[in-house]
Amino acid sequence: MKIVAAQHPLFRKSESPVAPESLNEALRASGLPEDASHVRFSRKGSLLFWSDDFPSFLREDLPLDAMEIFWGEVESWMVPLDRGVLEKFREMLSKESRGGVLFRVRRRPPYPEGRCGLFFRNVEDGFHYVLVGPEKGDIDVEAILNTPFFSREDVFDPPCKEWLTFLDDALLAKVAVQTLQEGIPDAFLPAVDVRPVRVPPGEVFPECSPEEVPVTSGGAGLARWWGTVVEHADTEKEVRVHATIRCGRVLPVLTVSADVHSLGTIGMSGFRKVLARISSRTLEAARDFSWSLRYRYVDGWKEPEGYAKEWASVVLGHLVGESGLVTLLPLRATRKDLPMVHRKTRPDEPYFWSDSQERLWIALRGTDLEKARSIVSPSVASRMSLRVEPPVSLQGFARMAGVDIPSGME
């Protein structure tokens, strides 16, 4: 049995990613019957992955938003008198964390008629379904629900989460690298050093898996590409400028280092446009579809409004996790000011805006209140013709914006 992931819309013609063997080992240790097959959907109904022994007619040619179609196929397989069981099952999904039902199915090659068990477990971002059968004999619902797969979260969930997160990391790195290659002439590409932050350089999506090669940390300390920080070689003939590409201004995806003298005809202006295009495309790719929750925060981003306040705890949690310190800089801003704010804030500065307060908060990673007050505030004031207010801590932002910040982040 293999676990196969749904393909991202951008790469539908590519081979579907296959899970590492460690995931199959986790399933074998989960106590389920040998003929149990699997399929998982996100809470929004997107198909995430399936086992290759899951009945093909239940998942063949399913679009990403597939769960309703899946239910229709299950219903058509059932003996008509048992179709009421499906409604019972769907009610359980909204009320219970796990459950299962039995129903009879008609013969559908290569499967004989018999009795099936359909089970579910609520997972971090959706529903994991397990199909047992068809069987001629009885299926013990309680025995299956008492297996480690359903009764424990430490058997299958950790390696599954790691794999799904790796797929997102690899997908965004692939999008970023392809966009870079499209924007820079082949003759000048050797002058550009590209390092995925979470995926080993040189790995090919989707064949790689998180267990094959240790993931490098990338160039986490590289300077921002719009800044003035450069490296001078001993000869002083080579000047390099660094970029960290972030998805939705939050999590790093790719670091890029380029010899500015070797960028040829595109120049620094063209290089910046390429980097901006990479940022935009990684954001769009994460919005289109993601296997894990890592980049799901982009659902809260709108241009030019910034992040919805409802996503503040998630976005700020990522920033705190990366830099350990986050300060927010409030500005007075009306809706008509937002295009300017979006244009003049930096690619690693997520922000939140309140229409009712006509106030905007820029999140500053790795910046304490004193640095924000003495260095960042004057810089922002020079970039924008808006009233900059005194910087605030996470707690101050929570009080001003009326949002909840988990205590562990304060």
C-alpha positions as a Markdown table, in Angstrom:
| # | Residue | x | y | z |
|---|---|---|---|---|
| 1 | Met | 0.0 | 0.0 | 0.0 |
| 2 | Lys | 1.2 | 3.5 | -0.8 |
| 3 | Ile | -0.1 | 6.8 | 0.4 |
| 4 | Val | -0.6 | 9.2 | -2.5 |
| 5 | Ala | -1.1 | 13.0 | -2.2 |
| 6 | Ala | -3.5 | 15.0 | -4.3 |
| 7 | Gln | -1.6 | 17.1 | -6.9 |
| 8 | His | -1.4 | 20.8 | -6.6 |
| 9 | Pro | -3.4 | 22.7 | -9.4 |
| 10 | Leu | -0.2 | 24.2 | -10.7 |
| 11 | Phe | 1.3 | 20.8 | -11.4 |
| 12 | Arg | -1.6 | 18.6 | -12.3 |
| 13 | Lys | 0.4 | 16.9 | -15.1 |
| 14 | Ser | 3.2 | 16.0 | -12.7 |
| 15 | Glu | 3.5 | 12.7 | -10.9 |
| 16 | Ser | 1.6 | 12.7 | -7.6 |
| 17 | Pro | 3.7 | 12.8 | -4.5 |
| 18 | Val | 4.0 | 9.5 | -2.6 |
| 19 | Ala | 4.5 | 9.3 | 1.1 |
| 20 | Pro | 7.8 | 8.0 | 2.6 |
| 21 | Glu | 7.9 | 4.5 | 3.9 |
| 22 | Ser | 7.8 | 5.7 | 7.5 |
| 23 | Leu | 4.1 | 6.7 | 7.0 |
| 24 | Asn | 3.2 | 3.2 | 5.8 |
| 25 | Glu | 5.0 | 1.8 | 8.9 |
| 26 | Ala | 3.0 | 4.0 | 11.1 |
| 27 | Leu | -0.2 | 2.7 | 9.5 |
| 28 | Arg | 0.9 | -0.9 | 10.0 |
| 29 | Ala | 1.4 | -0.2 | 13.6 |
| 30 | Ser | -2.0 | 1.4 | 14.0 |
| 31 | Gly | -3.9 | -1.8 | 14.6 |
| 32 | Leu | -6.3 | -1.5 | 11.7 |
| 33 | Pro | -7.3 | -4.5 | 9.6 |
| 34 | Glu | -5.0 | -5.3 | 6.7 |
| 35 | Asp | -7.6 | -4.5 | 4.1 |
| 36 | Ala | -8.3 | -1.0 | 5.6 |
| 37 | Ser | -7.9 | 1.8 | 3.0 |
| 38 | His | -7.7 | 5.5 | 3.6 |
| 39 | Val | -8.7 | 8.9 | 2.2 |
| 40 | Arg | -8.4 | 12.3 | 3.8 |
| 41 | Phe | -10.2 | 15.6 | 3.1 |
| 42 | Ser | -9.6 | 19.1 | 4.5 |
| 43 | Arg | -12.3 | 20.7 | 6.5 |
| 44 | Lys | -13.2 | 22.7 | 3.4 |
| 45 | Gly | -13.7 | 19.5 | 1.4 |
| 46 | Ser | -10.4 | 19.4 | -0.5 |
| 47 | Leu | -8.9 | 16.0 | -1.3 |
| 48 | Leu | -5.6 | 15.8 | 0.5 |
| 49 | Phe | -4.4 | 12.2 | 0.0 |
| 50 | Trp | -5.5 | 8.5 | -0.3 |
| 51 | Ser | -4.1 | 5.0 | -0.1 |
| 52 | Asp | -3.7 | 3.4 | -3.5 |
| 53 | Asp | -5.9 | 0.5 | -2.4 |
| 54 | Phe | -8.8 | 2.8 | -1.7 |
| 55 | Pro | -11.6 | 1.9 | -4.3 |
| 56 | Ser | -10.6 | 3.9 | -7.4 |
| 57 | Phe | -14.2 | 4.7 | -8.3 |
| 58 | Leu | -14.6 | 6.6 | -5.1 |
| 59 | Arg | -11.8 | 9.0 | -5.7 |
| 60 | Glu | -11.0 | 8.7 | -9.5 |
| 61 | Asp | -10.9 | 12.1 | -11.2 |
| 62 | Leu | -12.1 | 13.9 | -8.1 |
| 63 | Pro | -11.4 | 17.6 | -8.2 |
| 64 | Leu | -9.7 | 19.2 | -5.2 |
| 65 | Asp | -13.1 | 20.3 | -3.8 |
| 66 | Ala | -14.2 | 16.8 | -3.8 |
| 67 | Met | -15.9 | 15.6 | -0.6 |
| 68 | Glu | -19.5 | 16.1 | -1.8 |
| 69 | Ile | -18.8 | 14.1 | -5.0 |
| 70 | Phe | -17.2 | 11.4 | -2.8 |
| 71 | Trp | -20.4 | 11.1 | -0.8 |
| 72 | Gly | -22.4 | 10.8 | -4.0 |
| 73 | Glu | -20.2 | 7.9 | -5.1 |
| 74 | Val | -20.4 | 6.2 | -1.7 |
| 75 | Glu | -24.2 | 6.5 | -1.8 |
| 76 | Ser | -24.4 | 5.0 | -5.3 |
| 77 | Trp | -22.4 | 2.0 | -4.2 |
| 78 | Met | -24.7 | 1.3 | -1.2 |
| 79 | Val | -27.7 | -1.0 | -1.2 |
| 80 | Pro | -30.6 | 1.4 | -1.5 |
| 81 | Leu | -32.2 | 0.3 | 1.8 |
| 82 | Asp | -29.0 | 1.2 | 3.6 |
| 83 | Arg | -28.5 | 4.7 | 2.3 |
| 84 | Gly | -30.1 | 6.3 | 5.4 |
| 85 | Val | -26.9 | 5.2 | 7.2 |
| 86 | Leu | -25.0 | 7.8 | 5.2 |
| 87 | Glu | -27.0 | 10.7 | 6.7 |
| 88 | Lys | -26.3 | 9.3 | 10.2 |
| 89 | Phe | -22.6 | 9.2 | 9.4 |
| 90 | Arg | -22.6 | 12.8 | 8.2 |
| 91 | Glu | -24.4 | 13.9 | 11.4 |
| 92 | Met | -21.7 | 12.2 | 13.4 |
| 93 | Leu | -19.0 | 14.2 | 11.6 |
| 94 | Ser | -20.4 | 17.5 | 13.0 |
| 95 | Lys | -20.8 | 16.2 | 16.5 |
| 96 | Glu | -18.2 | 13.5 | 17.3 |
| 97 | Ser | -14.4 | 13.3 | 17.1 |
| 98 | Arg | -14.5 | 9.7 | 15.7 |
| 99 | Gly | -17.1 | 7.2 | 14.7 |
| 100 | Gly | -18.2 | 4.6 | 12.2 |
| 101 | Val | -21.1 | 2.9 | 10.5 |
| 102 | Leu | -21.8 | -0.3 | 8.6 |
| 103 | Phe | -23.7 | -0.7 | 5.3 |
| 104 | Arg | -24.2 | -3.2 | 2.5 |
| 105 | Val | -22.8 | -2.6 | -0.9 |
| 106 | Arg | -23.7 | -3.9 | -4.4 |
| 107 | Arg | -21.2 | -5.7 | -6.5 |
| 108 | Arg | -18.9 | -3.4 | -8.3 |
| 109 | Pro | -15.9 | -4.9 | -10.0 |
| 110 | Pro | -13.4 | -5.8 | -8.7 |
| 111 | Tyr | -15.3 | -5.6 | -5.4 |
| 112 | Pro | -17.9 | -8.2 | -4.5 |
| 113 | Glu | -21.2 | -7.4 | -2.7 |
| 114 | Gly | -21.0 | -7.5 | 1.0 |
| 115 | Arg | -20.8 | -5.4 | 4.1 |
| 116 | Cys | -18.5 | -2.3 | 4.5 |
| 117 | Gly | -17.5 | -0.3 | 7.4 |
| 118 | Leu | -16.8 | 3.5 | 7.0 |
| 119 | Phe | -15.0 | 5.2 | 9.8 |
| 120 | Phe | -13.8 | 8.7 | 10.5 |
| 121 | Arg | -11.5 | 10.6 | 12.8 |
| 122 | Asn | -11.4 | 14.4 | 13.1 |
| 123 | Val | -7.8 | 15.5 | 12.4 |
| 124 | Glu | -6.1 | 18.9 | 12.7 |
| 125 | Asp | -7.5 | 20.3 | 9.4 |
| 126 | Gly | -10.2 | 17.9 | 8.3 |
| 127 | Phe | -11.5 | 14.3 | 8.3 |
| 128 | His | -9.6 | 11.1 | 7.8 |
| 129 | Tyr | -11.8 | 8.3 | 6.5 |
| 130 | Val | -11.0 | 4.6 | 6.8 |
| 131 | Leu | -12.9 | 2.0 | 4.7 |
| 132 | Val | -13.0 | -1.7 | 5.7 |
| 133 | Gly | -14.5 | -4.3 | 3.4 |
| 134 | Pro | -16.5 | -5.4 | 1.6 |
| 135 | Glu | -16.7 | -8.4 | 3.9 |
| 136 | Lys | -19.0 | -11.4 | 3.9 |
| 137 | Gly | -18.9 | -11.6 | 7.7 |
| 138 | Asp | -19.4 | -9.1 | 10.4 |
| 139 | Ile | -17.2 | -6.0 | 11.1 |
| 140 | Asp | -16.7 | -5.0 | 14.7 |
| 141 | Val | -17.2 | -1.3 | 14.8 |
| 142 | Glu | -16.1 | -0.9 | 18.5 |
| 143 | Ala | -13.0 | -3.0 | 18.0 |
| 144 | Ile | -11.8 | -0.8 | 15.1 |
| 145 | Leu | -12.6 | 2.4 | 17.0 |
| 146 | Asn | -10.5 | 1.2 | 19.9 |
| 147 | Thr | -7.4 | 0.6 | 17.7 |
| 148 | Pro | -4.4 | 2.9 | 18.2 |
| 149 | Phe | -5.2 | 4.7 | 15.0 |
| 150 | Phe | -8.5 | 6.0 | 16.4 |
| 151 | Ser | -7.7 | 6.1 | 20.1 |
| 152 | Arg | -4.2 | 7.7 | 20.0 |
| 153 | Glu | -2.8 | 10.8 | 18.3 |
| 154 | Asp | 0.9 | 9.9 | 18.5 |
| 155 | Val | 0.9 | 6.9 | 16.1 |
| 156 | Phe | 0.0 | 8.3 | 12.7 |
| 157 | Asp | -0.5 | 12.0 | 13.1 |
| 158 | Pro | 3.1 | 13.2 | 13.7 |
| 159 | Pro | 4.7 | 11.6 | 10.6 |
| 160 | Cys | 1.6 | 12.5 | 8.5 |
| 161 | Lys | 1.8 | 16.1 | 9.6 |
| 162 | Glu | 5.5 | 16.2 | 8.8 |
| 163 | Trp | 5.0 | 14.8 | 5.3 |
| 164 | Leu | 2.1 | 17.2 | 4.4 |
| 165 | Thr | 4.1 | 20.2 | 5.7 |
| 166 | Phe | 7.1 | 19.1 | 3.7 |
| 167 | Leu | 4.9 | 18.9 | 0.5 |
| 168 | Asp | 3.9 | 22.6 | 1.1 |
| 169 | Asp | 7.5 | 23.6 | 1.7 |
| 170 | Ala | 8.7 | 21.8 | -1.4 |
| 171 | Leu | 5.9 | 23.1 | -3.6 |
| 172 | Leu | 6.5 | 26.8 | -2.7 |
| 173 | Ala | 10.3 | 26.3 | -3.2 |
| 174 | Lys | 9.6 | 24.9 | -6.6 |
| 175 | Val | 7.3 | 27.8 | -7.6 |
| 176 | Ala | 9.9 | 30.3 | -6.3 |
| 177 | Val | 12.8 | 28.7 | -8.2 |
| 178 | Gln | 10.8 | 28.4 | -11.5 |
| 179 | Thr | 9.7 | 32.0 | -11.2 |
| 180 | Leu | 13.3 | 33.1 | -10.7 |
| 181 | Gln | 14.4 | 31.1 | -13.7 |
| 182 | Glu | 11.7 | 32.7 | -15.8 |
| 183 | Gly | 12.7 | 36.2 | -14.8 |
| 184 | Ile | 16.5 | 36.0 | -15.2 |
| 185 | Pro | 18.2 | 35.2 | -18.5 |
| 186 | Asp | 20.0 | 31.9 | -18.5 |
| 187 | Ala | 23.3 | 33.6 | -19.1 |
| 188 | Phe | 23.1 | 35.4 | -15.7 |
| 189 | Leu | 21.6 | 32.6 | -13.6 |
| 190 | Pro | 25.1 | 31.4 | -12.5 |
| 191 | Ala | 25.5 | 34.7 | -10.7 |
| 192 | Val | 22.5 | 33.9 | -8.5 |
| 193 | Asp | 22.8 | 31.7 | -5.5 |
| 194 | Val | 19.4 | 30.1 | -4.6 |
| 195 | Arg | 18.8 | 28.3 | -1.3 |
| 196 | Pro | 15.4 | 27.0 | -0.3 |
| 197 | Val | 14.9 | 27.6 | 3.4 |
| 198 | Arg | 13.1 | 24.4 | 4.4 |
| 199 | Val | 13.9 | 22.0 | 1.6 |
| 200 | Pro | 17.3 | 20.6 | 0.8 |
| 201 | Pro | 18.9 | 22.3 | -2.3 |
| 202 | Gly | 18.8 | 20.1 | -5.4 |
| 203 | Glu | 15.9 | 17.9 | -4.2 |
| 204 | Val | 13.3 | 17.3 | -6.8 |
| 205 | Phe | 9.6 | 17.7 | -5.9 |
| 206 | Pro | 7.7 | 15.4 | -5.5 |
| 207 | Glu | 10.0 | 12.4 | -5.2 |
| 208 | Cys | 11.9 | 13.6 | -2.2 |
| 209 | Ser | 10.6 | 13.1 | 1.4 |
| 210 | Pro | 11.4 | 14.7 | 4.7 |
| 211 | Glu | 13.3 | 11.6 | 5.9 |
| 212 | Glu | 15.8 | 11.4 | 3.1 |
| 213 | Val | 18.0 | 14.5 | 3.6 |
| 214 | Pro | 18.2 | 16.8 | 6.7 |
| 215 | Val | 16.5 | 20.1 | 6.0 |
| 216 | Thr | 18.8 | 23.1 | 6.0 |
| 217 | Ser | 18.0 | 26.3 | 7.7 |
| 218 | Gly | 18.8 | 28.4 | 4.6 |
| 219 | Gly | 20.3 | 31.9 | 5.0 |
| 220 | Ala | 18.0 | 33.0 | 7.8 |
| 221 | Gly | 20.4 | 35.9 | 8.6 |
| 222 | Leu | 20.5 | 37.3 | 5.2 |
| 223 | Ala | 19.7 | 41.0 | 4.7 |
| 224 | Arg | 16.5 | 42.2 | 3.2 |
| 225 | Trp | 16.8 | 42.8 | -0.5 |
| 226 | Trp | 15.5 | 46.4 | -0.4 |
| 227 | Gly | 18.1 | 47.4 | 2.1 |
| 228 | Thr | 21.6 | 48.9 | 1.7 |
| 229 | Val | 23.5 | 45.9 | 3.3 |
| 230 | Val | 25.9 | 44.3 | 0.8 |
| 231 | Glu | 28.9 | 42.0 | 0.9 |
| 232 | His | 32.2 | 43.2 | -0.5 |
| 233 | Ala | 34.6 | 40.5 | -1.6 |
| 234 | Asp | 38.3 | 40.9 | -0.9 |
| 235 | Thr | 38.9 | 42.2 | -4.4 |
| 236 | Glu | 36.0 | 44.7 | -4.0 |
| 237 | Lys | 34.9 | 43.7 | -7.5 |
| 238 | Glu | 32.0 | 41.6 | -6.3 |
| 239 | Val | 29.0 | 43.1 | -4.6 |
| 240 | Arg | 26.2 | 40.8 | -3.6 |
| 241 | Val | 22.8 | 41.7 | -2.5 |
| 242 | His | 20.6 | 39.2 | -0.6 |
| 243 | Ala | 16.9 | 38.5 | -0.6 |
| 244 | Thr | 14.6 | 36.4 | 1.7 |
| 245 | Ile | 11.4 | 35.5 | -0.1 |
| 246 | Arg | 8.5 | 35.1 | 2.3 |
| 247 | Cys | 5.1 | 33.7 | 1.6 |
| 248 | Gly | 2.5 | 36.3 | 2.4 |
| 249 | Arg | 5.3 | 38.4 | 4.2 |
| 250 | Val | 5.5 | 35.9 | 7.0 |
| 251 | Leu | 7.3 | 32.5 | 6.6 |
| 252 | Pro | 10.6 | 32.3 | 4.6 |
| 253 | Val | 10.6 | 30.2 | 1.5 |
| 254 | Leu | 13.8 | 31.0 | -0.4 |
| 255 | Thr | 16.9 | 33.0 | 0.0 |
| 256 | Val | 18.5 | 34.6 | -3.1 |
| 257 | Ser | 22.0 | 36.1 | -3.3 |
| 258 | Ala | 23.1 | 37.8 | -6.5 |
| 259 | Asp | 26.3 | 39.4 | -7.7 |
| 260 | Val | 24.8 | 42.8 | -8.8 |
| 261 | His | 27.5 | 43.3 | -11.4 |
| 262 | Ser | 26.6 | 40.0 | -13.1 |
| 263 | Leu | 22.8 | 40.7 | -13.4 |
| 264 | Gly | 23.4 | 42.0 | -16.8 |
| 265 | Thr | 20.7 | 44.0 | -18.6 |
| 266 | Ile | 18.0 | 43.4 | -16.0 |
| 267 | Gly | 19.9 | 45.5 | -13.4 |
| 268 | Met | 18.9 | 46.0 | -9.8 |
| 269 | Ser | 15.5 | 47.3 | -10.8 |
| 270 | Gly | 14.7 | 44.2 | -12.9 |
| 271 | Phe | 16.0 | 42.0 | -10.1 |
| 272 | Arg | 13.7 | 43.6 | -7.6 |
| 273 | Lys | 10.7 | 43.1 | -10.0 |
| 274 | Val | 11.6 | 39.4 | -10.3 |
| 275 | Leu | 11.8 | 39.0 | -6.5 |
| 276 | Ala | 8.4 | 40.8 | -6.1 |
| 277 | Arg | 6.9 | 38.4 | -8.7 |
| 278 | Ile | 8.3 | 35.4 | -6.7 |
| 279 | Ser | 6.6 | 36.7 | -3.6 |
| 280 | Ser | 3.3 | 37.1 | -5.4 |
| 281 | Arg | 3.4 | 33.7 | -7.0 |
| 282 | Thr | 4.2 | 31.8 | -3.8 |
| 283 | Leu | 1.3 | 33.6 | -2.1 |
| 284 | Glu | -1.0 | 32.6 | -5.0 |
| 285 | Ala | 0.2 | 29.0 | -4.9 |
| 286 | Ala | -0.4 | 28.7 | -1.1 |
| 287 | Arg | -3.9 | 30.3 | -1.6 |
| 288 | Asp | -4.8 | 27.9 | -4.4 |
| 289 | Phe | -4.2 | 24.7 | -2.3 |
| 290 | Ser | -2.1 | 23.5 | 0.6 |
| 291 | Trp | -1.8 | 20.1 | 2.2 |
| 292 | Ser | -0.9 | 21.3 | 5.7 |
| 293 | Leu | -1.8 | 24.2 | 7.9 |
| 294 | Arg | 1.7 | 25.8 | 7.8 |
| 295 | Tyr | 0.8 | 28.4 | 5.1 |
| 296 | Arg | -2.9 | 28.5 | 5.6 |
| 297 | Tyr | -2.6 | 31.9 | 7.2 |
| 298 | Val | -2.5 | 33.4 | 3.7 |
| 299 | Asp | -6.3 | 32.9 | 3.6 |
| 300 | Gly | -6.4 | 36.0 | 5.9 |
| 301 | Trp | -4.4 | 38.3 | 3.6 |
| 302 | Lys | -6.1 | 40.7 | 1.2 |
| 303 | Glu | -4.5 | 43.5 | -0.8 |
| 304 | Pro | -4.3 | 46.2 | 0.1 |
| 305 | Glu | -6.1 | 45.7 | 3.4 |
| 306 | Gly | -3.4 | 43.4 | 4.9 |
| 307 | Tyr | -4.2 | 40.6 | 7.3 |
| 308 | Ala | -7.6 | 40.3 | 8.9 |
| 309 | Lys | -7.4 | 40.7 | 12.7 |
| 310 | Glu | -8.9 | 37.3 | 13.1 |
| 311 | Trp | -5.6 | 35.9 | 11.8 |
| 312 | Ala | -3.5 | 37.9 | 14.2 |
| 313 | Ser | -2.7 | 35.1 | 16.6 |
| 314 | Val | -1.6 | 32.8 | 13.8 |
| 315 | Val | 0.5 | 35.3 | 11.9 |
| 316 | Leu | 2.1 | 36.8 | 15.0 |
| 317 | Gly | 2.7 | 33.2 | 16.3 |
| 318 | His | 4.8 | 32.5 | 13.3 |
| 319 | Leu | 6.8 | 35.7 | 13.7 |
| 320 | Val | 7.4 | 35.1 | 17.4 |
| 321 | Gly | 8.4 | 31.5 | 16.6 |
| 322 | Glu | 11.0 | 32.7 | 14.0 |
| 323 | Ser | 12.5 | 35.8 | 15.7 |
| 324 | Gly | 11.4 | 35.5 | 19.3 |
| 325 | Leu | 10.4 | 39.2 | 19.5 |
| 326 | Val | 7.7 | 41.2 | 17.7 |
| 327 | Thr | 6.7 | 44.8 | 18.1 |
| 328 | Leu | 3.8 | 46.5 | 16.3 |
| 329 | Leu | 3.9 | 50.0 | 14.9 |
| 330 | Pro | 0.5 | 51.7 | 14.8 |
| 331 | Leu | -0.3 | 54.3 | 12.0 |
| 332 | Arg | -3.5 | 56.3 | 11.4 |
| 333 | Ala | -4.7 | 55.1 | 8.0 |
| 334 | Thr | -8.0 | 55.4 | 6.1 |
| 335 | Arg | -9.1 | 53.0 | 3.3 |
| 336 | Lys | -7.7 | 55.4 | 0.6 |
| 337 | Asp | -4.3 | 55.2 | 2.3 |
| 338 | Leu | -4.1 | 51.4 | 2.0 |
| 339 | Pro | -2.6 | 51.2 | -1.6 |
| 340 | Met | 0.2 | 53.4 | -0.5 |
| 341 | Val | 0.8 | 51.4 | 2.7 |
| 342 | His | 0.8 | 48.1 | 0.7 |
| 343 | Arg | 3.3 | 49.6 | -1.8 |
| 344 | Lys | 5.6 | 51.2 | 0.7 |
| 345 | Thr | 5.7 | 48.5 | 3.5 |
| 346 | Arg | 8.5 | 46.0 | 3.1 |
| 347 | Pro | 8.1 | 42.4 | 1.9 |
| 348 | Asp | 8.7 | 41.1 | 5.5 |
| 349 | Glu | 6.3 | 43.5 | 7.1 |
| 350 | Pro | 2.8 | 42.0 | 7.5 |
| 351 | Tyr | 0.2 | 44.5 | 8.7 |
| 352 | Phe | -3.3 | 44.6 | 10.1 |
| 353 | Trp | -5.9 | 47.3 | 9.5 |
| 354 | Ser | -9.1 | 48.3 | 11.4 |
| 355 | Asp | -11.7 | 50.1 | 9.3 |
| 356 | Ser | -13.6 | 51.2 | 12.4 |
| 357 | Gln | -10.5 | 52.7 | 14.1 |
| 358 | Glu | -8.9 | 53.8 | 10.8 |
| 359 | Arg | -5.7 | 52.5 | 12.3 |
| 360 | Leu | -3.1 | 50.1 | 10.9 |
| 361 | Trp | -0.4 | 48.1 | 12.7 |
| 362 | Ile | 2.8 | 47.0 | 11.0 |
| 363 | Ala | 4.4 | 43.9 | 12.6 |
| 364 | Leu | 8.2 | 44.3 | 13.1 |
| 365 | Arg | 10.1 | 41.0 | 13.7 |
| 366 | Gly | 13.1 | 41.0 | 15.9 |
| 367 | Thr | 12.5 | 44.5 | 17.0 |
| 368 | Asp | 12.1 | 45.8 | 20.6 |
| 369 | Leu | 10.1 | 48.9 | 21.6 |
| 370 | Glu | 13.2 | 51.1 | 21.8 |
| 371 | Lys | 14.5 | 50.2 | 18.4 |
| 372 | Ala | 11.1 | 50.6 | 16.9 |
| 373 | Arg | 10.8 | 54.0 | 18.5 |
| 374 | Ser | 14.2 | 55.3 | 17.6 |
| 375 | Ile | 14.9 | 53.7 | 14.2 |
| 376 | Val | 11.8 | 52.2 | 12.6 |
| 377 | Ser | 9.3 | 54.9 | 13.3 |
| 378 | Pro | 11.3 | 57.7 | 11.6 |
| 379 | Ser | 12.0 | 55.4 | 8.6 |
| 380 | Val | 8.3 | 54.6 | 8.2 |
| 381 | Ala | 7.4 | 58.2 | 8.7 |
| 382 | Ser | 9.8 | 59.2 | 5.8 |
| 383 | Arg | 8.2 | 56.5 | 3.5 |
| 384 | Met | 4.6 | 57.4 | 4.2 |
| 385 | Ser | 2.7 | 60.6 | 4.8 |
| 386 | Leu | 0.8 | 59.1 | 7.7 |
| 387 | Arg | 0.8 | 59.8 | 11.4 |
| 388 | Val | 2.9 | 57.2 | 13.1 |
| 389 | Glu | 1.9 | 56.4 | 16.7 |
| 390 | Pro | 4.2 | 55.0 | 19.5 |
| 391 | Pro | 5.1 | 51.3 | 19.0 |
| 392 | Val | 3.3 | 48.8 | 21.2 |
| 393 | Ser | 4.0 | 45.3 | 22.4 |
| 394 | Leu | 1.9 | 42.2 | 21.6 |
| 395 | Gln | -0.2 | 42.9 | 24.6 |
| 396 | Gly | -0.7 | 46.5 | 23.7 |
| 397 | Phe | -1.7 | 45.5 | 20.2 |
| 398 | Ala | -4.2 | 43.0 | 21.6 |
| 399 | Arg | -5.8 | 45.7 | 23.7 |
| 400 | Met | -5.9 | 48.3 | 20.9 |
| 401 | Ala | -7.1 | 45.9 | 18.2 |
| 402 | Gly | -9.4 | 43.9 | 20.4 |
| 403 | Val | -7.8 | 40.5 | 19.5 |
| 404 | Asp | -6.8 | 37.6 | 21.6 |
| 405 | Ile | -3.1 | 36.8 | 21.8 |
| 406 | Pro | -2.3 | 33.4 | 23.4 |
| 407 | Ser | -0.5 | 33.7 | 26.7 |
| 408 | Gly | 2.5 | 31.8 | 25.5 |
| 409 | Met | 3.3 | 34.5 | 22.9 |
| 410 | Glu | 3.3 | 37.4 | 25.3 |
